[in-house]
Tab-separated table of C-alpha atoms in Angstrom:
chain	number	residue	atom	x	y	z
A	1	MET	CA	-2.878	8.861	42.625
A	2	ALA	CA	-3.613	12.558	42.323
A	3	MET	CA	-2.651	14.065	38.891
A	4	ASN	CA	-0.860	17.157	41.489
A	5	GLU	CA	1.444	14.107	43.209
A	6	LEU	CA	2.897	12.981	39.868
A	7	THR	CA	6.074	14.252	38.534
A	8	LYS	CA	6.104	16.825	36.170
A	9	GLU	CA	7.788	14.400	33.584
A	10	LYS	CA	4.990	11.862	34.446
A	11	GLN	CA	2.405	14.477	33.951
A	12	GLU	CA	3.944	15.493	30.376
A	13	ARG	CA	3.645	11.835	29.419
A	14	PHE	CA	0.120	11.252	30.717
A	15	TRP	CA	-0.940	14.668	28.777
A	16	ARG	CA	1.189	13.260	25.820
A	17	LEU	CA	-0.706	9.872	25.768
A	18	VAL	CA	-4.058	11.637	26.366
A	19	ALA	CA	-3.135	13.846	23.658
A	20	GLY	CA	-0.766	12.488	21.333
A	21	ASP	CA	-1.642	10.139	18.064
A	22	ASP	CA	-0.493	6.747	17.584
A	23	MET	CA	2.693	8.064	16.459
A	24	ASP	CA	3.472	9.103	19.880
A	25	TYR	CA	1.984	6.198	21.531
A	26	TYR	CA	4.254	4.273	19.585
A	27	GLU	CA	7.277	6.295	20.444
A	28	ASP	CA	6.684	6.110	24.007
A	29	TYR	CA	5.343	2.857	24.590
A	30	LEU	CA	6.304	0.121	21.969
A	31	LEU	CA	9.594	1.375	20.059
A	32	ASP	CA	11.561	-0.341	22.569
A	33	LEU	CA	10.106	-3.338	23.046
A	34	PRO	CA	11.096	-6.534	20.857
A	35	GLU	CA	9.836	-6.926	17.388
A	36	GLU	CA	7.766	-10.073	18.128
A	37	GLU	CA	5.874	-7.997	21.097
A	38	GLN	CA	5.449	-5.086	18.833
A	39	ARG	CA	4.286	-7.626	15.866
A	40	ALA	CA	1.903	-9.024	18.379
A	41	PHE	CA	0.668	-5.219	19.266
A	42	PHE	CA	-0.311	-4.900	15.595
A	43	MET	CA	-1.816	-7.945	14.759
A	44	GLU	CA	-4.205	-7.100	17.928
A	45	ASN	CA	-4.719	-3.670	17.142
A	46	PRO	CA	-4.931	-3.693	13.023
A	47	ASP	CA	-5.882	0.404	13.121
A	48	PHE	CA	-2.907	1.247	14.972
A	49	LEU	CA	-1.180	3.787	12.771
A	50	SER	CA	-3.321	3.420	9.979
A	51	GLU	CA	-4.091	7.165	10.012
A	52	PHE	CA	-0.248	7.153	8.813
A	53	GLY	CA	-1.043	4.262	5.939
A	54	ILE	CA	1.447	1.806	7.530
A	55	GLY	CA	0.765	-1.507	9.057
A	56	VAL	CA	2.926	-4.081	10.679
A	57	GLU	CA	4.736	-4.595	7.179
A	58	SER	CA	6.551	-1.279	8.079
A	59	LEU	CA	8.099	-2.445	11.923
A	60	HIS	CA	11.943	-1.955	10.567
A	61	LEU	CA	10.856	1.202	8.995
A	62	LEU	CA	9.775	2.573	11.973
A	63	GLN	CA	12.864	2.035	14.170
A	64	GLU	CA	14.443	4.805	12.027
A	65	LEU	CA	13.427	8.582	13.769
A	66	SER	CA	13.807	10.052	10.010
A	67	TYR	CA	11.336	7.743	8.637
A	68	ARG	CA	8.858	8.403	11.731
A	69	ASN	CA	9.797	12.061	10.962
A	70	ILE	CA	8.558	11.877	7.332
A	71	LEU	CA	5.542	10.169	8.196
A	72	ARG	CA	4.331	13.076	10.326
A	73	GLY	CA	5.322	15.451	7.710
A	74	ILE	CA	3.302	13.733	4.950
A	75	LYS	CA	0.271	13.533	7.795
A	76	SER	CA	0.480	16.975	8.553
A	77	ALA	CA	0.511	18.146	4.751
A	78	ARG	CA	-3.156	16.139	4.282
A	79	SER	CA	-4.604	18.467	7.420
């Protein structure tokens, strides 16, 4: 399928995947998965979200938008 055949929403999601960071990926693809599946993903990808200094032990906190926004702010301040 050519890019011009995708809906605007699908194009935006594609570019967010390409240009986004791990937190964007988490919100778009992992956030709504059951905790067991999220835990399995983190165990298979130990470097995931490492740029935010967190890991699988923070899964319950990642459910909260305010926590994710705080992590983004910290990351932004480091840059």
